Amino acid sequence: MKVAFTSDNIAGASDSVFNAMMDASQGDAMPYGNDDMTAEVTSILSELFECDVDVFLVSTGTAANVLSISAMTPPWGSVLCHTESHLLNDESTAPEFYTGGARFVGIGGADAKMDPTLLKKVVTQKVGDVHSCQASAVSISQVTEVGSVYSLAEIRVITDIAKEAGLSVHMDGARFANALLSLGCTPAEMTWKAGVDIVSFGATKNGTMASEAIVVFNRSLSKELGFRRKRGGHLHSKMRLLSSQMKAYLTDDLWRKNAAHANAMMVLLQEGLASIPSVKINTPAQANMLFCTLPEGMADHLLAEGFAFYGGRWEEGVVRLVTSFRTPKEGVEAFVECARQFDASL
Amino acid sequence: MKVAFTSDNIAGASDSVFNAMMDASQGDAMPYGNDDMTAEVTSILSELFECDVDVFLVSTGTAANVLSISAMTPPWGSVLCHTESHLLNDESTAPEFYTGGARFVGIGGADAKMDPTLLKKVVTQKVGDVHSCQASAVSISQVTEVGSVYSLAEIRVITDIAKEAGLSVHMDGARFANALLSLGCTPAEMTWKAGVDIVSFGATKNGTMASEAIVVFNRSLSKELGFRRKRGGHLHSKMRLLSSQMKAYLTDDLWRKNAAHANAMMVLLQEGLASIPSVKINTPAQANMLFCTLPEGMADHLLAEGFAFYGGRWEEGVVRLVTSFRTPKEGVEAFVECARQFDASL
Amino acid sequence: MKVAFTSDNIAGASDSVFNAMMDASQGDAMPYGNDDMTAEVTSILSELFECDVDVFLVSTGTAANVLSISAMTPPWGSVLCHTESHLLNDESTAPEFYTGGARFVGIGGADAKMDPTLLKKVVTQKVGDVHSCQASAVSISQVTEVGSVYSLAEIRVITDIAKEAGLSVHMDGARFANALLSLGCTPAEMTWKAGVDIVSFGATKNGTMASEAIVVFNRSLSKELGFRRKRGGHLHSKMRLLSSQMKAYLTDDLWRKNAAHANAMMVLLQEGLASIPSVKINTPAQANMLFCTLPEGMADHLLAEGFAFYGGRWEEGVVRLVTSFRTPKEGVEAFVECARQFDASL
Amino acid sequence: MKVAFTSDNIAGASDSVFNAMMDASQGDAMPYGNDDMTAEVTSILSELFECDVDVFLVSTGTAANVLSISAMTPPWGSVLCHTESHLLNDESTAPEFYTGGARFVGIGGADAKMDPTLLKKVVTQKVGDVHSCQASAVSISQVTEVGSVYSLAEIRVITDIAKEAGLSVHMDGARFANALLSLGCTPAEMTWKAGVDIVSFGATKNGTMASEAIVVFNRSLSKELGFRRKRGGHLHSKMRLLSSQMKAYLTDDLWRKNAAHANAMMVLLQEGLASIPSVKINTPAQANMLFCTLPEGMADHLLAEGFAFYGGRWEEGVVRLVTSFRTPKEGVEAFVECARQFDASL
């Protein structure tokens, strides 16, 4: 059996999600989020996060990220994120567009996590100097772009530096559930209790078709988000299409179950690959994404055998493997077996 | 039986549309529009419009409008639209945002159609003067905001003025199908054959949950739309959610059937109201939207009886009534009857 | 003797101004406004306006206007100004550019003064509605674009409406001195005591070469102006070029004397023209600008005789005449005499 | 005798420059650059650069840089400049503002010159990928931020890479004259003959008070600059203030003489410091700016003795020394002598 590990955005939706979409397509409902289901989603998320939150549903992760950050920085500010972050590498100039021309500054650090020392240096330099961008917000990715996960302590170090300098903190949670299960903590602990002001609570990669929630803990930032969402063209008239997906996603722990499966498949995949002598694990996967280096010829062999994944974008031999809520166990086993046979033939 | 005439955005989706969404939620597909169904939608629209078109699917009408126009004007340009247009009244500052700060200038005219004389004056004044906005694009709404429909000749007059002055032309077709059936012409005749460069081909108000197509006839404008859609956060990863809806919408003439029903219900509604002495038809409805003036007390009575519609936003007594693909005939009849009884009691 | 009445921006600088510029060109000074003279200008303006003000010097009136307003509105806001204002007609899309895409909405009213009833209507509609621009600031021009001057009571009516709705108020004082002398009040009375938050204190049209002061009374708006000025490219390194002009302008009442001369020349001009039967005064000039309607042929005759002024931009026969601090009395007399002779020949 | 080496922006203007400004302040002139002197400046620069150029005068170097670049990139593009460039470090977010939110990407390289290999890599990656910024323009600084000067061959390598990838090239010539004299070539050779499309021809640091010329060789880029200058608020009404300075600057080789003096003073300064054992030259100065490392205590001693310069912004002990057209030879000698004495006391 062949399977694709290119990304978790290639899978469709969980059954309960598309059934909910179908139900939501019946009958009339008030437009623009004034329907009951949208209100219900806010209640569910408030309960989940153990505090009153404001919620803004949008249909893409890029929109969730850049709208969130647009509420955190003036146009002359700078937003600090990891040099390998999605924001800096995969969202075109959406960050500059939505912030009215703020600057996005890359901060280095191992395993795609910001180095606190570098961050500290940047946030404390040239404060008040009109010639320089004024550090205004920090954005961290949880799961990171290389598949690592910030520990709660690591998040706290970052947010402490930010708060001390008066900066707001955004978390890009495109793979929020995968990170949460990896840490084994509560949503509150991974966010506002750790100093996060707004999270992009991703669902599209983990079981919905197109539904992301901007969840605002620091509600002083909420006021303008309604206006910014509309002017960005992201206010759906038939909002229930988004809220129905999100409600189903949050019902009966679907979101946790889906992420648990994806993470478990990655454990299987990683353990299998780690046992193959010629394969090198680059960053140990802590959630559902893995970067590893394959020996010459192995990637081509696997692709030829019908497996799909991305390579060729990084250093020689490096490939990225992502599991999802739908990745079949047999597919993982077949992939590992195929790699093992290639290794044996070396 | 009670019914809502507030807007055609309160109805859900046609059966074949949500079934298509359900089907599209199965299995894997390439992300970001690189799936087969998205390509198919482009083919269908090319056939429908009888020419090769470029298609950019987005999930809201505002996004379709402002992205289209952003490809037509430099930031120092002005975009001419009717003073009562959706662009100028209901899309916040999305127009300014997406064009990088162009100016949107309202042009008056009866029945919410641009007055060609006023348009001509504006496009020919201060050309090349750096102190003044440079007229760069024209946007017309078909159906208009008051429910009237431009004839093909009327469109041609507008586009001729625009073309002569070197301006591009956008059509806001949020209710494209309703206008088309009203005119009884082909999609090509109402668009590129009449001088339109890009149309926002609306589907959400007429049977889908969230799917709008930017259809580009003047393909020299296409190149940047892909980049602009991404930086606007409007490129869906699971694009098939949008393309499945659009494909179902365009299959078996669903889009025409839906609009035909909405328009027929409006004929019924308008004829009924026109026969009531105390009700005044303000602009004869040519598609599925009607503005009329009710005598004192009638609106309150109808609302108390459980009907829903908008009033209080315009001059004293003016209400707006919109029919949709799902408006029940019995609901229209009940509404007219209720109004008639109130009239009789005056 | 022939003279130009095209605008007050064609005259050079007063003697003391260019002598001050020459002095300021000697020796070293700290850059970017950290020089003594710039601080001195702030002190002088604080004394002049009888309160502590923040001052941001820039070299053009457009920069002064749009920077001021950029501190008053979010990008989804609307700024209300007269339909004939300079902001809406002569500054390209600088307003949209500097505000990050806010909307500038024209409010009508006789003599280029905003009609309070219209203003009231606009500021109170659709408040909080995300689909609509949110009225955020008001900008009035003093002198107006047709040469009229708001009375203190008229300013108060406007600012009261603005304040009640939570809007900030900007005054475009490109001809501040001309208006002030016309009213015979103090600078404080015409600004902050009347509810103005920021004034563009113009000097370039009245004796300097290029020096305008953004004078901030509501100092909570000041913080971001320093950053906005820099990112607009308007922070001069050798700021003393601007501050020397402004200091000289404010020394020994030069600014009042210059405006007094310009206004006096206008009185002479207007009285002369009013006494000519075939000339019609359109809006009585209250400062140094006059719009009047000349009989057929008179404008061409005057132009042929060597006088300069603008016509042909407004209704048939309408011309604009502007006097400046340098307009020679003999020139005015010659102009009137020339018009009178033409009239006599009719 | 004491002297300041903080920057070349602290000196005032050359005598002929301020005399020209004084002359230009007399009489009437057409506004907004429609005066004779502005036309004359264009002629002089066309002759100087040995080709027909378009010229846009502005009053700050930041405005010259960001306006130039705004004509070279779409909002979804990226502009490549050195990580230590003025654009990326000292102009706030003006770059993002003027380009409508393009991204400015730092390219490393020794001596603040772009490494061609790194540049090549960036301009050839992810071309056409909507998720990534599209490399659109290159900006090089001549003199660089550390006082080095690109050779003609080095410029050519950069522009060849840019041209091959379809990118435009901007040169930040804030210290154009200093670089030119250092290379001993013609203005044409250092610009368009080397592949430069637009140069920010700086004059303010070398003898004027506020006058910079955007000189456009690739005139297809000119059309929009007029509109962009106005909407940036950078179109002076009394343009002759800028053109008079520029004309005087270009008359009788003033600009070359001034730069020659500044460069000669740097030679004297550098030779003096190089002969002091405890002083380390970091980057050999090729024009009028030097970075060197002083032994512990020397900087404080020199500052205490009344000399002025910047330190404390870079690595331990590093100071920046800048000479100007007005730097007195005695001042340089006194500085070196003071440093030498401190060294002897170690």
Coordinates of N, CA and C in Angstrom, one line a residue, chain B residues 129-262:
Chain B
D129 N -2.3 64.6 -14.2 CA -2.0 65.6 -13.1 C -1.7 64.8 -11.8
V130 N -0.4 65.0 -11.4 CA 0.1 64.2 -10.2 C -0.7 64.6 -9.0
H131 N -1.3 65.7 -8.9 CA -2.1 66.1 -7.7 C -3.4 65.4 -7.6
S132 N -3.8 64.8 -8.7 CA -5.2 64.2 -8.7 C -5.1 62.7 -8.9
C133 N -6.0 62.0 -8.3 CA -6.1 60.5 -8.5 C -6.3 60.3 -10.0
Q134 N -5.7 59.3 -10.5 CA -5.8 59.0 -12.0 C -6.9 57.9 -12.2
A135 N -7.9 58.2 -12.8 CA -9.0 57.2 -13.0 C -8.4 55.9 -13.7
S136 N -8.5 54.8 -13.1 CA -7.8 53.6 -13.6 C -8.7 52.4 -13.8
A137 N -9.9 52.4 -13.2 CA -10.8 51.2 -13.4 C -12.2 51.6 -13.1
V138 N -13.1 50.8 -13.6 CA -14.5 51.0 -13.4 C -15.1 49.7 -12.9
S139 N -16.0 49.8 -11.9 CA -16.6 48.6 -11.4 C -18.1 48.8 -11.4
I140 N -18.8 47.9 -12.1 CA -20.3 48.0 -12.1 C -20.9 46.7 -11.4
S141 N -22.0 46.9 -10.8 CA -22.7 45.8 -10.1 C -23.9 45.3 -11.0
Q142 N -23.9 44.0 -11.2 CA -24.9 43.4 -12.0 C -25.5 42.2 -11.3
V143 N -26.6 42.1 -10.7 CA -27.6 43.0 -10.4 C -27.1 44.2 -9.6
T144 N -27.7 45.4 -9.7 CA -27.3 46.5 -8.9 C -27.8 46.4 -7.4
E145 N -27.4 47.3 -6.6 CA -27.7 47.3 -5.2 C -29.2 47.6 -4.9
V146 N -29.9 48.1 -5.9 CA -31.4 48.3 -5.7 C -32.2 47.3 -6.5
G147 N -31.6 46.3 -7.1 CA -32.3 45.3 -7.8 C -32.6 45.5 -9.3
S148 N -32.0 46.6 -9.8 CA -32.1 46.8 -11.2 C -31.0 46.0 -12.0
V149 N -31.1 45.9 -13.3 CA -30.2 45.2 -14.1 C -29.8 46.1 -15.3
Y150 N -28.4 46.2 -15.5 CA -28.0 46.9 -16.7 C -28.3 46.1 -17.9
S151 N -28.9 46.8 -18.9 CA -29.0 46.1 -20.2 C -27.7 46.0 -20.9
L152 N -27.6 45.1 -21.9 CA -26.3 44.9 -22.6 C -25.8 46.3 -23.1
A153 N -26.8 47.0 -23.7 CA -26.4 48.3 -24.2 C -25.9 49.3 -23.2
E154 N -26.5 49.2 -22.0 CA -26.1 50.1 -20.9 C -24.7 49.7 -20.4
I155 N -24.4 48.4 -20.4 CA -23.1 48.0 -20.0 C -22.1 48.5 -21.1
R156 N -22.4 48.4 -22.3 CA -21.5 48.8 -23.4 C -21.2 50.3 -23.4
V157 N -22.2 51.1 -23.0 CA -21.9 52.5 -22.9 C -20.8 52.8 -21.9
I158 N -21.0 52.1 -20.7 CA -20.0 52.3 -19.6 C -18.7 51.8 -20.1
T159 N -18.6 50.6 -20.6 CA -17.3 50.0 -20.9 C -16.6 50.8 -22.1
D160 N -17.4 51.3 -23.0 CA -16.8 52.1 -24.1 C -16.1 53.4 -23.5
I161 N -16.8 54.0 -22.6 CA -16.2 55.2 -22.0 C -14.9 54.8 -21.3
A162 N -15.0 53.7 -20.6 CA -13.8 53.2 -19.8 C -12.6 52.9 -20.8
K163 N -12.9 52.1 -21.8 CA -11.9 51.6 -22.7 C -11.3 52.8 -23.4
E164 N -12.1 53.8 -23.8 CA -11.6 54.9 -24.5 C -10.5 55.7 -23.7
A165 N -10.8 55.6 -22.4 CA -9.9 56.3 -21.5 C -8.8 55.4 -20.9
G166 N -8.8 54.2 -21.4 CA -7.7 53.3 -21.0 C -7.9 52.6 -19.6
L167 N -9.2 52.6 -19.2 CA -9.5 52.0 -17.9 C -10.0 50.5 -18.1
S168 N -9.7 49.7 -17.1 CA -10.2 48.3 -17.1 C -11.6 48.3 -16.4
V169 N -12.3 47.3 -16.7 CA -13.7 47.2 -16.2 C -13.9 45.9 -15.4
H170 N -14.4 46.1 -14.2 CA -14.8 44.9 -13.4 C -16.3 44.9 -13.2
M171 N -16.8 43.7 -13.2 CA -18.2 43.5 -12.9 C -18.4 42.7 -11.6
D172 N -19.1 43.3 -10.6 CA -19.4 42.6 -9.4 C -20.7 41.8 -9.7
G173 N -20.4 40.5 -9.9 CA -21.5 39.6 -10.2 C -22.0 38.8 -9.1
A174 N -22.1 39.4 -7.9 CA -22.6 38.6 -6.7 C -23.9 38.0 -7.0
R175 N -24.7 38.6 -7.9 CA -26.0 38.0 -8.3 C -26.0 37.9 -9.9
F176 N -24.8 37.3 -10.4 CA -24.6 37.2 -11.8 C -25.8 36.4 -12.5
A177 N -26.1 35.3 -11.9 CA -27.1 34.4 -12.5 C -28.5 35.1 -12.6
N178 N -28.8 35.8 -11.5 CA -30.1 36.5 -11.5 C -30.2 37.5 -12.6
A179 N -29.1 38.2 -12.8 CA -29.1 39.3 -13.9 C -29.1 38.6 -15.2
L180 N -28.3 37.5 -15.4 CA -28.2 36.9 -16.7 C -29.6 36.4 -17.1
L181 N -30.3 35.7 -16.2 CA -31.6 35.2 -16.6 C -32.6 36.4 -16.9
S182 N -32.4 37.4 -16.2 CA -33.3 38.6 -16.4 C -33.1 39.1 -17.8
L183 N -31.8 39.1 -18.3 CA -31.6 39.7 -19.6 C -31.8 38.6 -20.7
G184 N -31.7 37.4 -20.3 CA -31.9 36.3 -21.3 C -30.8 36.3 -22.4
C185 N -29.6 36.6 -21.9 CA -28.4 36.6 -22.9 C -27.5 35.5 -22.4
T186 N -26.3 35.4 -23.1 CA -25.3 34.4 -22.7 C -24.3 35.1 -21.8
P187 N -23.6 34.2 -21.0 CA -22.6 34.8 -20.1 C -21.6 35.6 -20.8
A188 N -21.2 35.2 -22.0 CA -20.2 35.9 -22.8 C -20.7 37.3 -23.2
E189 N -22.0 37.3 -23.6 CA -22.6 38.6 -24.0 C -22.6 39.6 -22.9
M190 N -22.8 39.1 -21.7 CA -23.0 40.0 -20.5 C -21.6 40.4 -20.0
T191 N -20.6 39.8 -20.5 CA -19.2 40.1 -19.9 C -18.2 40.6 -21.0
W192 N -17.4 39.6 -21.4 CA -16.3 40.1 -22.3 C -16.8 40.7 -23.6
K193 N -17.9 40.1 -24.1 CA -18.4 40.7 -25.4 C -18.9 42.1 -25.2
A194 N -19.2 42.4 -23.9 CA -19.7 43.8 -23.6 C -18.6 44.6 -23.0
G195 N -17.3 44.1 -23.0 CA -16.2 45.0 -22.6 C -15.8 44.8 -21.1
V196 N -16.2 43.7 -20.5 CA -15.8 43.5 -19.1 C -14.5 42.7 -19.1
D197 N -13.5 43.1 -18.2 CA -12.2 42.4 -18.2 C -12.2 41.3 -17.1
I198 N -12.8 41.5 -16.0 CA -12.9 40.5 -15.0 C -14.3 40.6 -14.3
V199 N -14.8 39.4 -14.1 CA -16.1 39.3 -13.3 C -15.9 38.6 -12.0
S200 N -16.5 39.1 -11.0 CA -16.7 38.3 -9.7 C -17.9 37.5 -10.0
F201 N -17.7 36.2 -10.3 CA -18.8 35.3 -10.6 C -19.3 34.7 -9.3
G202 N -20.4 35.3 -8.8 CA -20.9 34.9 -7.5 C -21.7 33.6 -7.5
A203 N -21.5 32.8 -6.5 CA -22.3 31.6 -6.4 C -22.9 31.4 -4.9
T204 N -22.2 32.1 -4.0 CA -22.6 31.9 -2.6 C -24.1 32.3 -2.3
K205 N -24.5 33.4 -3.0 CA -25.9 33.8 -2.8 C -26.9 33.0 -3.5
N206 N -26.4 32.1 -4.4 CA -27.4 31.3 -5.2 C -27.2 29.8 -5.2
G207 N -26.7 29.3 -4.0 CA -26.7 27.9 -3.9 C -25.5 27.2 -3.4
T208 N -24.4 27.9 -3.2 CA -23.2 27.3 -2.6 C -23.1 27.9 -1.2
M209 N -22.2 27.4 -0.4 CA -22.0 27.9 1.0 C -20.9 29.0 1.0
A210 N -19.9 28.8 0.2 CA -18.8 29.8 0.2 C -17.9 29.4 -1.0
S211 N -18.2 30.0 -2.2 CA -17.4 29.8 -3.3 C -17.7 30.8 -4.4
E212 N -16.7 31.6 -4.7 CA -16.8 32.7 -5.7 C -15.7 32.5 -6.6
A213 N -15.9 32.8 -7.9 CA -14.9 32.7 -8.9 C -14.5 34.1 -9.5
I214 N -13.2 34.4 -9.4 CA -12.7 35.5 -10.1 C -12.5 35.0 -11.5
V215 N -13.2 35.4 -12.5 CA -13.1 35.0 -13.9 C -12.5 36.1 -14.7
V216 N -11.3 35.8 -15.2 CA -10.5 36.8 -15.9 C -10.5 36.6 -17.4
F217 N -11.1 37.6 -18.1 CA -11.1 37.5 -19.6 C -9.9 38.2 -20.2
N218 N -9.5 39.3 -19.6 CA -8.3 40.0 -20.0 C -7.1 39.4 -19.3
R219 N -6.6 38.4 -19.9 CA -5.6 37.5 -19.1 C -4.3 38.2 -18.8
S220 N -4.1 39.4 -19.4 CA -2.8 40.1 -19.0 C -3.0 40.5 -17.6
L221 N -4.2 40.5 -17.0 CA -4.4 40.9 -15.6 C -4.2 39.7 -14.7
S222 N -4.1 38.5 -15.3 CA -4.1 37.3 -14.4 C -2.8 37.2 -13.6
K223 N -1.7 37.5 -14.2 CA -0.4 37.1 -13.6 C -0.3 37.4 -12.1
E224 N -0.7 38.6 -11.8 CA -0.5 39.0 -10.4 C -1.5 38.5 -9.5
L225 N -2.7 38.0 -10.0 CA -3.7 37.6 -9.1 C -3.4 36.4 -8.3
G226 N -2.6 35.5 -8.8 CA -2.1 34.4 -8.0 C -1.3 34.9 -6.8
F227 N -0.5 35.8 -7.0 CA 0.3 36.4 -5.9 C -0.5 37.2 -4.9
R228 N -1.4 37.9 -5.5 CA -2.3 38.8 -4.6 C -3.3 37.9 -3.8
R229 N -3.8 36.8 -4.4 CA -4.7 36.0 -3.6 C -3.9 35.4 -2.4
K230 N -2.7 34.9 -2.7 CA -1.9 34.3 -1.6 C -1.6 35.3 -0.5
R231 N -1.2 36.5 -0.9 CA -0.8 37.5 0.2 C -2.1 38.0 0.9
G232 N -3.2 37.9 0.3 CA -4.5 38.2 1.0 C -4.9 37.1 1.9
G233 N -4.2 36.0 1.9 CA -4.6 34.9 2.8 C -5.8 34.1 2.2
H234 N -6.0 34.3 0.9 CA -7.2 33.7 0.3 C -6.9 32.4 -0.5
L235 N -5.7 31.9 -0.4 CA -5.4 30.7 -1.2 C -5.7 29.5 -0.2
H236 N -6.8 28.7 -0.5 CA -7.1 27.6 0.4 C -6.2 26.5 0.1
S237 N -5.7 25.8 1.2 CA -4.9 24.6 1.0 C -5.8 23.5 0.5
K238 N -6.9 23.3 1.1 CA -7.8 22.2 0.5 C -8.8 22.9 -0.4
M239 N -8.3 23.3 -1.6 CA -9.0 24.1 -2.5 C -10.3 23.3 -3.0
R240 N -10.2 22.0 -3.0 CA -11.3 21.3 -3.5 C -12.6 21.6 -2.8
L241 N -12.5 22.1 -1.5 CA -13.7 22.5 -0.9 C -14.5 23.6 -1.7
L242 N -13.7 24.5 -2.3 CA -14.3 25.5 -3.1 C -14.6 25.0 -4.5
S243 N -13.7 24.2 -5.1 CA -14.0 23.8 -6.5 C -15.1 22.8 -6.5
S244 N -15.3 22.0 -5.5 CA -16.4 21.0 -5.5 C -17.7 21.8 -5.5
Q245 N -17.8 22.8 -4.7 CA -19.0 23.6 -4.7 C -19.3 24.2 -6.1
M246 N -18.3 24.8 -6.6 CA -18.4 25.5 -7.9 C -18.8 24.5 -9.0
K247 N -18.2 23.4 -9.0 CA -18.5 22.4 -10.0 C -19.9 21.9 -10.0
A248 N -20.4 21.7 -8.7 CA -21.8 21.2 -8.6 C -22.7 22.4 -9.0
Y249 N -22.3 23.6 -8.7 CA -23.1 24.7 -9.0 C -23.3 24.9 -10.5
L250 N -22.3 24.5 -11.2 CA -22.3 24.7 -12.7 C -22.8 23.4 -13.4
T251 N -23.0 22.4 -12.7 CA -23.5 21.1 -13.3 C -25.0 21.0 -13.4
D252 N -25.4 20.5 -14.5 CA -26.9 20.3 -14.8 C -27.6 21.6 -14.6
D253 N -27.0 22.7 -15.0 CA -27.7 24.0 -14.9 C -28.2 24.4 -13.6
L254 N -27.6 23.9 -12.5 CA -28.2 24.2 -11.2 C -28.2 25.7 -11.0
W255 N -27.1 26.4 -11.4 CA -27.0 27.8 -11.2 C -28.2 28.6 -11.9
R256 N -28.5 28.1 -13.1 CA -29.6 28.8 -13.8 C -31.0 28.5 -13.1
K257 N -31.1 27.2 -12.8 CA -32.4 26.8 -12.1 C -32.6 27.6 -10.8
N258 N -31.5 27.7 -10.0 CA -31.7 28.4 -8.8 C -32.1 29.8 -9.0
A259 N -31.4 30.5 -9.9 CA -31.7 31.9 -10.2 C -33.1 32.1 -10.8
A260 N -33.4 31.1 -11.6 CA -34.8 31.2 -12.2 C -35.8 31.2 -11.1
H261 N -35.6 30.3 -10.1 CA -36.6 30.2 -9.0 C -36.6 31.6 -8.3
A262 N -35.5 32.0 -7.9 CA -35.4 33.3 -7.1 C -36.1 34.4 -7.9

